[in-house]
């Protein structure tokens, strides 16, 4: 299955009973491995985690830290919004590992927009400030 089909297939695993906003992510590592993620919500809303971070944390927990690209998909059957970009916390988590990672945002009707972590999070906080 190609990455875009996987991205759409994976949406069904989104656990989003509170927002009903389903998000799917597919992360491709530089070593060629593929990790999926969905948003997972919680009755204590702050316990919610975004699809991007689930995919990234799955990968990091298996020793992968260099990422080539991440695909994002939000279903938009009503055509209410164009492409949905990653939230600020996810951008920060992405920046920890791969500033050069490509972020590919997919909407319905084959709308697609591409960016990079560098573009999405300029002037980021990183470990050089911790010295
Ligand atoms: N969400 C993501 O999964 N990724 C984002 O980048 C933005 C927000 C999820 C979190 C929550 O479950 C729902 O979308 C509404 O905020």
JSON list of C-alpha atoms and ligand atoms in Angstrom, two decimals:
[
{"chain": "A", "resi": 1, "resn": "UNK", "atom": "CA", "xyz": [0.00, 0.00, 0.00]},
{"chain": "A", "resi": 2, "resn": "UNK", "atom": "CA", "xyz": [1.43, 3.44, -0.80]},
{"chain": "A", "resi": 3, "resn": "UNK", "atom": "CA", "xyz": [1.83, 6.08, 1.91]},
{"chain": "A", "resi": 4, "resn": "UNK", "atom": "CA", "xyz": [-1.20, 8.13, 0.91]},
{"chain": "A", "resi": 5, "resn": "UNK", "atom": "CA", "xyz": [-3.52, 5.12, 0.91]},
{"chain": "A", "resi": 6, "resn": "UNK", "atom": "CA", "xyz": [-2.06, 4.02, 4.25]},
{"chain": "A", "resi": 7, "resn": "UNK", "atom": "CA", "xyz": [-2.66, 7.54, 5.61]},
{"chain": "A", "resi": 8, "resn": "UNK", "atom": "CA", "xyz": [-6.34, 7.43, 4.65]},
{"chain": "A", "resi": 9, "resn": "UNK", "atom": "CA", "xyz": [-6.84, 3.81, 5.77]},
{"chain": "A", "resi": 10, "resn": "UNK", "atom": "CA", "xyz": [-5.30, 4.63, 9.14]},
{"chain": "A", "resi": 11, "resn": "UNK", "atom": "CA", "xyz": [-7.82, 7.39, 9.88]},
{"chain": "A", "resi": 12, "resn": "UNK", "atom": "CA", "xyz": [-10.28, 4.79, 11.15]},
{"chain": "A", "resi": 13, "resn": "UNK", "atom": "CA", "xyz": [-8.10, 4.23, 14.22]},
{"chain": "A", "resi": 14, "resn": "UNK", "atom": "CA", "xyz": [-8.44, 7.85, 15.37]},
{"chain": "A", "resi": 15, "resn": "UNK", "atom": "CA", "xyz": [-9.87, 7.88, 18.89]},
{"chain": "A", "resi": 16, "resn": "UNK", "atom": "CA", "xyz": [-11.63, 11.22, 18.92]},
{"chain": "A", "resi": 17, "resn": "UNK", "atom": "CA", "xyz": [-15.03, 10.86, 20.65]},
{"chain": "A", "resi": 18, "resn": "UNK", "atom": "CA", "xyz": [-14.87, 14.43, 22.04]},
{"chain": "A", "resi": 19, "resn": "UNK", "atom": "CA", "xyz": [-13.80, 16.57, 19.10]},
{"chain": "A", "resi": 20, "resn": "UNK", "atom": "CA", "xyz": [-14.88, 14.17, 16.33]},
{"chain": "A", "resi": 21, "resn": "UNK", "atom": "CA", "xyz": [-11.88, 15.61, 14.51]},
{"chain": "A", "resi": 22, "resn": "UNK", "atom": "CA", "xyz": [-10.05, 12.62, 13.06]},
{"chain": "A", "resi": 23, "resn": "UNK", "atom": "CA", "xyz": [-6.36, 13.00, 12.25]},
{"chain": "A", "resi": 24, "resn": "UNK", "atom": "CA", "xyz": [-4.02, 10.48, 10.68]},
{"chain": "A", "resi": 25, "resn": "UNK", "atom": "CA", "xyz": [-0.25, 10.63, 10.26]},
{"chain": "A", "resi": 26, "resn": "UNK", "atom": "CA", "xyz": [2.31, 8.51, 8.43]},
{"chain": "A", "resi": 27, "resn": "UNK", "atom": "CA", "xyz": [5.96, 9.03, 9.29]},
{"chain": "A", "resi": 28, "resn": "UNK", "atom": "CA", "xyz": [8.78, 7.83, 7.03]},
{"chain": "A", "resi": 29, "resn": "UNK", "atom": "CA", "xyz": [12.23, 7.51, 8.61]},
{"chain": "A", "resi": 30, "resn": "UNK", "atom": "CA", "xyz": [15.49, 8.12, 6.77]},
{"chain": "A", "resi": 31, "resn": "UNK", "atom": "CA", "xyz": [16.13, 4.39, 7.11]},
{"chain": "A", "resi": 32, "resn": "UNK", "atom": "CA", "xyz": [12.92, 3.75, 5.18]},
{"chain": "A", "resi": 33, "resn": "UNK", "atom": "CA", "xyz": [10.68, 2.54, 8.01]},
{"chain": "A", "resi": 34, "resn": "UNK", "atom": "CA", "xyz": [7.07, 3.66, 8.20]},
{"chain": "A", "resi": 35, "resn": "UNK", "atom": "CA", "xyz": [5.15, 4.48, 11.39]},
{"chain": "A", "resi": 36, "resn": "UNK", "atom": "CA", "xyz": [1.48, 5.41, 11.61]},
{"chain": "A", "resi": 37, "resn": "UNK", "atom": "CA", "xyz": [-0.23, 7.62, 14.18]},
{"chain": "A", "resi": 38, "resn": "UNK", "atom": "CA", "xyz": [-3.71, 8.89, 15.02]},
{"chain": "A", "resi": 39, "resn": "UNK", "atom": "CA", "xyz": [-4.97, 11.40, 17.54]},
{"chain": "A", "resi": 40, "resn": "UNK", "atom": "CA", "xyz": [-5.95, 9.77, 20.82]},
{"chain": "A", "resi": 41, "resn": "UNK", "atom": "CA", "xyz": [-8.26, 11.82, 23.03]},
{"chain": "A", "resi": 42, "resn": "UNK", "atom": "CA", "xyz": [-9.05, 11.51, 26.70]},
{"chain": "A", "resi": 43, "resn": "UNK", "atom": "CA", "xyz": [-12.00, 12.37, 28.97]},
{"chain": "A", "resi": 44, "resn": "UNK", "atom": "CA", "xyz": [-9.47, 14.52, 30.80]},
{"chain": "A", "resi": 45, "resn": "UNK", "atom": "CA", "xyz": [-8.93, 16.61, 27.68]},
{"chain": "A", "resi": 46, "resn": "UNK", "atom": "CA", "xyz": [-5.32, 17.51, 28.46]},
{"chain": "A", "resi": 47, "resn": "UNK", "atom": "CA", "xyz": [-4.45, 13.83, 28.16]},
{"chain": "A", "resi": 48, "resn": "UNK", "atom": "CA", "xyz": [-5.08, 14.02, 24.42]},
{"chain": "A", "resi": 49, "resn": "UNK", "atom": "CA", "xyz": [-2.19, 13.44, 22.02]},
{"chain": "A", "resi": 50, "resn": "UNK", "atom": "CA", "xyz": [-1.97, 14.40, 18.36]},
{"chain": "A", "resi": 51, "resn": "UNK", "atom": "CA", "xyz": [-1.50, 11.94, 15.50]},
{"chain": "A", "resi": 52, "resn": "UNK", "atom": "CA", "xyz": [1.93, 13.35, 14.59]},
{"chain": "A", "resi": 53, "resn": "UNK", "atom": "CA", "xyz": [3.36, 12.83, 18.05]},
{"chain": "A", "resi": 54, "resn": "UNK", "atom": "CA", "xyz": [1.99, 9.29, 18.28]},
{"chain": "A", "resi": 55, "resn": "UNK", "atom": "CA", "xyz": [3.80, 8.38, 15.05]},
{"chain": "A", "resi": 56, "resn": "UNK", "atom": "CA", "xyz": [7.01, 10.14, 16.14]},
{"chain": "A", "resi": 57, "resn": "UNK", "atom": "CA", "xyz": [7.00, 8.61, 19.63]},
{"chain": "A", "resi": 58, "resn": "UNK", "atom": "CA", "xyz": [6.37, 5.14, 18.22]},
{"chain": "A", "resi": 59, "resn": "UNK", "atom": "CA", "xyz": [9.41, 5.58, 15.99]},
{"chain": "A", "resi": 60, "resn": "UNK", "atom": "CA", "xyz": [11.67, 7.07, 18.68]},
{"chain": "A", "resi": 61, "resn": "UNK", "atom": "CA", "xyz": [10.67, 4.31, 21.10]},
{"chain": "A", "resi": 62, "resn": "UNK", "atom": "CA", "xyz": [12.05, 1.84, 18.57]},
{"chain": "A", "resi": 63, "resn": "UNK", "atom": "CA", "xyz": [15.34, 3.67, 18.13]},
{"chain": "A", "resi": 64, "resn": "UNK", "atom": "CA", "xyz": [14.50, 5.76, 15.04]},
{"chain": "A", "resi": 65, "resn": "UNK", "atom": "CA", "xyz": [15.43, 9.43, 15.29]},
{"chain": "A", "resi": 66, "resn": "UNK", "atom": "CA", "xyz": [15.99, 10.62, 11.75]},
{"chain": "A", "resi": 67, "resn": "UNK", "atom": "CA", "xyz": [12.92, 11.38, 9.74]},
{"chain": "A", "resi": 68, "resn": "UNK", "atom": "CA", "xyz": [12.48, 12.05, 6.06]},
{"chain": "A", "resi": 69, "resn": "UNK", "atom": "CA", "xyz": [8.84, 13.03, 5.86]},
{"chain": "A", "resi": 70, "resn": "UNK", "atom": "CA", "xyz": [5.51, 12.99, 7.62]},
{"chain": "A", "resi": 71, "resn": "UNK", "atom": "CA", "xyz": [2.13, 12.86, 5.94]},
{"chain": "A", "resi": 72, "resn": "UNK", "atom": "CA", "xyz": [-0.92, 14.36, 7.62]},
{"chain": "A", "resi": 73, "resn": "UNK", "atom": "CA", "xyz": [-4.55, 13.86, 6.78]},
{"chain": "A", "resi": 74, "resn": "UNK", "atom": "CA", "xyz": [-7.71, 15.35, 8.20]},
{"chain": "A", "resi": 75, "resn": "UNK", "atom": "CA", "xyz": [-10.99, 14.26, 6.75]},
{"chain": "A", "resi": 76, "resn": "UNK", "atom": "CA", "xyz": [-12.96, 17.23, 5.47]},
{"chain": "A", "resi": 77, "resn": "UNK", "atom": "CA", "xyz": [-16.08, 15.85, 3.87]},
{"chain": "A", "resi": 78, "resn": "UNK", "atom": "CA", "xyz": [-17.92, 19.16, 4.20]},
{"chain": "A", "resi": 79, "resn": "UNK", "atom": "CA", "xyz": [-15.10, 21.17, 2.68]},
{"chain": "A", "resi": 80, "resn": "UNK", "atom": "CA", "xyz": [-15.02, 23.43, 5.74]},
{"chain": "A", "resi": 81, "resn": "UNK", "atom": "CA", "xyz": [-11.28, 23.95, 5.91]},
{"chain": "A", "resi": 82, "resn": "UNK", "atom": "CA", "xyz": [-8.48, 23.65, 3.40]},
{"chain": "A", "resi": 83, "resn": "UNK", "atom": "CA", "xyz": [-5.33, 21.85, 4.51]},
{"chain": "A", "resi": 84, "resn": "UNK", "atom": "CA", "xyz": [-4.78, 21.36, 8.24]},
{"chain": "A", "resi": 85, "resn": "UNK", "atom": "CA", "xyz": [-1.25, 22.15, 9.46]},
{"chain": "A", "resi": 86, "resn": "UNK", "atom": "CA", "xyz": [0.41, 20.55, 12.51]},
{"chain": "A", "resi": 87, "resn": "UNK", "atom": "CA", "xyz": [-0.11, 22.18, 15.91]},
{"chain": "A", "resi": 88, "resn": "UNK", "atom": "CA", "xyz": [2.66, 24.06, 17.67]},
{"chain": "A", "resi": 89, "resn": "UNK", "atom": "CA", "xyz": [3.53, 21.28, 20.11]},
{"chain": "A", "resi": 90, "resn": "UNK", "atom": "CA", "xyz": [3.92, 18.80, 17.25]},
{"chain": "A", "resi": 91, "resn": "UNK", "atom": "CA", "xyz": [6.12, 21.26, 15.35]},
{"chain": "A", "resi": 92, "resn": "UNK", "atom": "CA", "xyz": [8.34, 21.54, 18.40]},
{"chain": "A", "resi": 93, "resn": "UNK", "atom": "CA", "xyz": [8.55, 17.74, 18.73]},
{"chain": "A", "resi": 94, "resn": "UNK", "atom": "CA", "xyz": [9.35, 17.42, 15.02]},
{"chain": "A", "resi": 95, "resn": "UNK", "atom": "CA", "xyz": [12.09, 20.04, 15.40]},
{"chain": "A", "resi": 96, "resn": "UNK", "atom": "CA", "xyz": [13.77, 17.99, 18.11]},
{"chain": "A", "resi": 97, "resn": "UNK", "atom": "CA", "xyz": [14.62, 15.33, 15.56]},
{"chain": "A", "resi": 98, "resn": "UNK", "atom": "CA", "xyz": [14.54, 16.63, 11.99]},
{"chain": "A", "resi": 99, "resn": "UNK", "atom": "CA", "xyz": [14.42, 20.30, 10.99]},
{"chain": "A", "resi": 100, "resn": "UNK", "atom": "CA", "xyz": [14.68, 19.20, 7.36]},
{"chain": "A", "resi": 101, "resn": "UNK", "atom": "CA", "xyz": [11.76, 16.81, 7.51]},
{"chain": "A", "resi": 102, "resn": "UNK", "atom": "CA", "xyz": [9.17, 17.36, 4.85]},
{"chain": "A", "resi": 103, "resn": "UNK", "atom": "CA", "xyz": [5.60, 17.86, 6.08]},
{"chain": "A", "resi": 104, "resn": "UNK", "atom": "CA", "xyz": [3.02, 16.78, 3.54]},
{"chain": "A", "resi": 105, "resn": "UNK", "atom": "CA", "xyz": [-0.52, 17.90, 4.36]},
{"chain": "A", "resi": 106, "resn": "UNK", "atom": "CA", "xyz": [-3.31, 16.20, 2.54]},
{"chain": "A", "resi": 107, "resn": "UNK", "atom": "CA", "xyz": [-6.91, 17.32, 2.30]},
{"chain": "A", "resi": 108, "resn": "UNK", "atom": "CA", "xyz": [-9.91, 15.78, 0.60]},
{"chain": "A", "resi": 109, "resn": "UNK", "atom": "CA", "xyz": [-10.29, 16.08, -3.16]},
{"chain": "A", "resi": 110, "resn": "UNK", "atom": "CA", "xyz": [-6.56, 15.36, -3.45]},
{"chain": "A", "resi": 111, "resn": "UNK", "atom": "CA", "xyz": [-5.57, 18.78, -2.12]},
{"chain": "A", "resi": 112, "resn": "UNK", "atom": "CA", "xyz": [-1.95, 18.64, -1.08]},
{"chain": "A", "resi": 113, "resn": "UNK", "atom": "CA", "xyz": [0.48, 21.13, 0.46]},
{"chain": "A", "resi": 114, "resn": "UNK", "atom": "CA", "xyz": [4.14, 20.58, 1.25]},
{"chain": "A", "resi": 115, "resn": "UNK", "atom": "CA", "xyz": [6.37, 22.35, 3.73]},
{"chain": "A", "resi": 116, "resn": "UNK", "atom": "CA", "xyz": [9.30, 21.60, 6.03]},
{"chain": "A", "resi": 117, "resn": "UNK", "atom": "CA", "xyz": [9.72, 21.75, 9.78]},
{"chain": "A", "resi": 118, "resn": "UNK", "atom": "CA", "xyz": [12.18, 24.60, 9.23]},
{"chain": "A", "resi": 119, "resn": "UNK", "atom": "CA", "xyz": [9.52, 26.62, 7.44]},
{"chain": "A", "resi": 120, "resn": "UNK", "atom": "CA", "xyz": [6.78, 25.78, 9.91]},
{"chain": "A", "resi": 121, "resn": "UNK", "atom": "CA", "xyz": [8.86, 26.58, 13.00]},
{"chain": "A", "resi": 122, "resn": "UNK", "atom": "CA", "xyz": [11.37, 29.35, 12.40]},
{"chain": "A", "resi": 123, "resn": "UNK", "atom": "CA", "xyz": [13.40, 30.67, 15.36]},
{"chain": "A", "resi": 124, "resn": "UNK", "atom": "CA", "xyz": [12.77, 27.47, 17.26]},
{"chain": "A", "resi": 125, "resn": "UNK", "atom": "CA", "xyz": [13.95, 26.66, 20.74]},
{"chain": "A", "resi": 126, "resn": "UNK", "atom": "CA", "xyz": [16.48, 23.85, 20.66]},
{"chain": "A", "resi": 127, "resn": "UNK", "atom": "CA", "xyz": [19.17, 22.16, 22.69]},
{"chain": "A", "resi": 128, "resn": "UNK", "atom": "CA", "xyz": [21.84, 24.79, 21.94]},
{"chain": "A", "resi": 129, "resn": "UNK", "atom": "CA", "xyz": [20.17, 27.00, 24.54]},
{"chain": "A", "resi": 130, "resn": "UNK", "atom": "CA", "xyz": [20.62, 24.32, 27.18]},
{"chain": "A", "resi": 131, "resn": "UNK", "atom": "CA", "xyz": [24.42, 24.45, 27.17]},
{"chain": "B", "resi": 1, "resn": "LIG", "atom": "N1", "xyz": [-4.85, 17.19, 16.42]},
{"chain": "B", "resi": 1, "resn": "LIG", "atom": "C1", "xyz": [-3.89, 16.39, 15.85]},
{"chain": "B", "resi": 1, "resn": "LIG", "atom": "O1", "xyz": [-3.97, 15.16, 15.93]},
{"chain": "B", "resi": 1, "resn": "LIG", "atom": "N2", "xyz": [-2.87, 17.01, 15.20]},
{"chain": "B", "resi": 1, "resn": "LIG", "atom": "C2", "xyz": [-2.72, 18.36, 15.07]},
{"chain": "B", "resi": 1, "resn": "LIG", "atom": "O2", "xyz": [-1.69, 18.82, 14.58]},
{"chain": "B", "resi": 1, "resn": "LIG", "atom": "C3", "xyz": [-3.81, 19.25, 15.47]},
{"chain": "B", "resi": 1, "resn": "LIG", "atom": "C4", "xyz": [-4.79, 18.65, 16.40]},
{"chain": "B", "resi": 1, "resn": "LIG", "atom": "C5", "xyz": [-5.96, 16.55, 17.13]},
{"chain": "B", "resi": 1, "resn": "LIG", "atom": "C6", "xyz": [-5.95, 16.73, 18.63]},
{"chain": "B", "resi": 1, "resn": "LIG", "atom": "C7", "xyz": [-7.42, 16.59, 18.97]},
{"chain": "B", "resi": 1, "resn": "LIG", "atom": "O3", "xyz": [-7.70, 15.22, 19.14]},
{"chain": "B", "resi": 1, "resn": "LIG", "atom": "C8", "xyz": [-8.14, 17.10, 17.75]},
{"chain": "B", "resi": 1, "resn": "LIG", "atom": "O4", "xyz": [-7.19, 17.10, 16.70]},
{"chain": "B", "resi": 1, "resn": "LIG", "atom": "C9", "xyz": [-8.72, 18.49, 17.89]},
{"chain": "B", "resi": 1, "resn": "LIG", "atom": "O5", "xyz": [-7.79, 19.40, 18.35]}
]
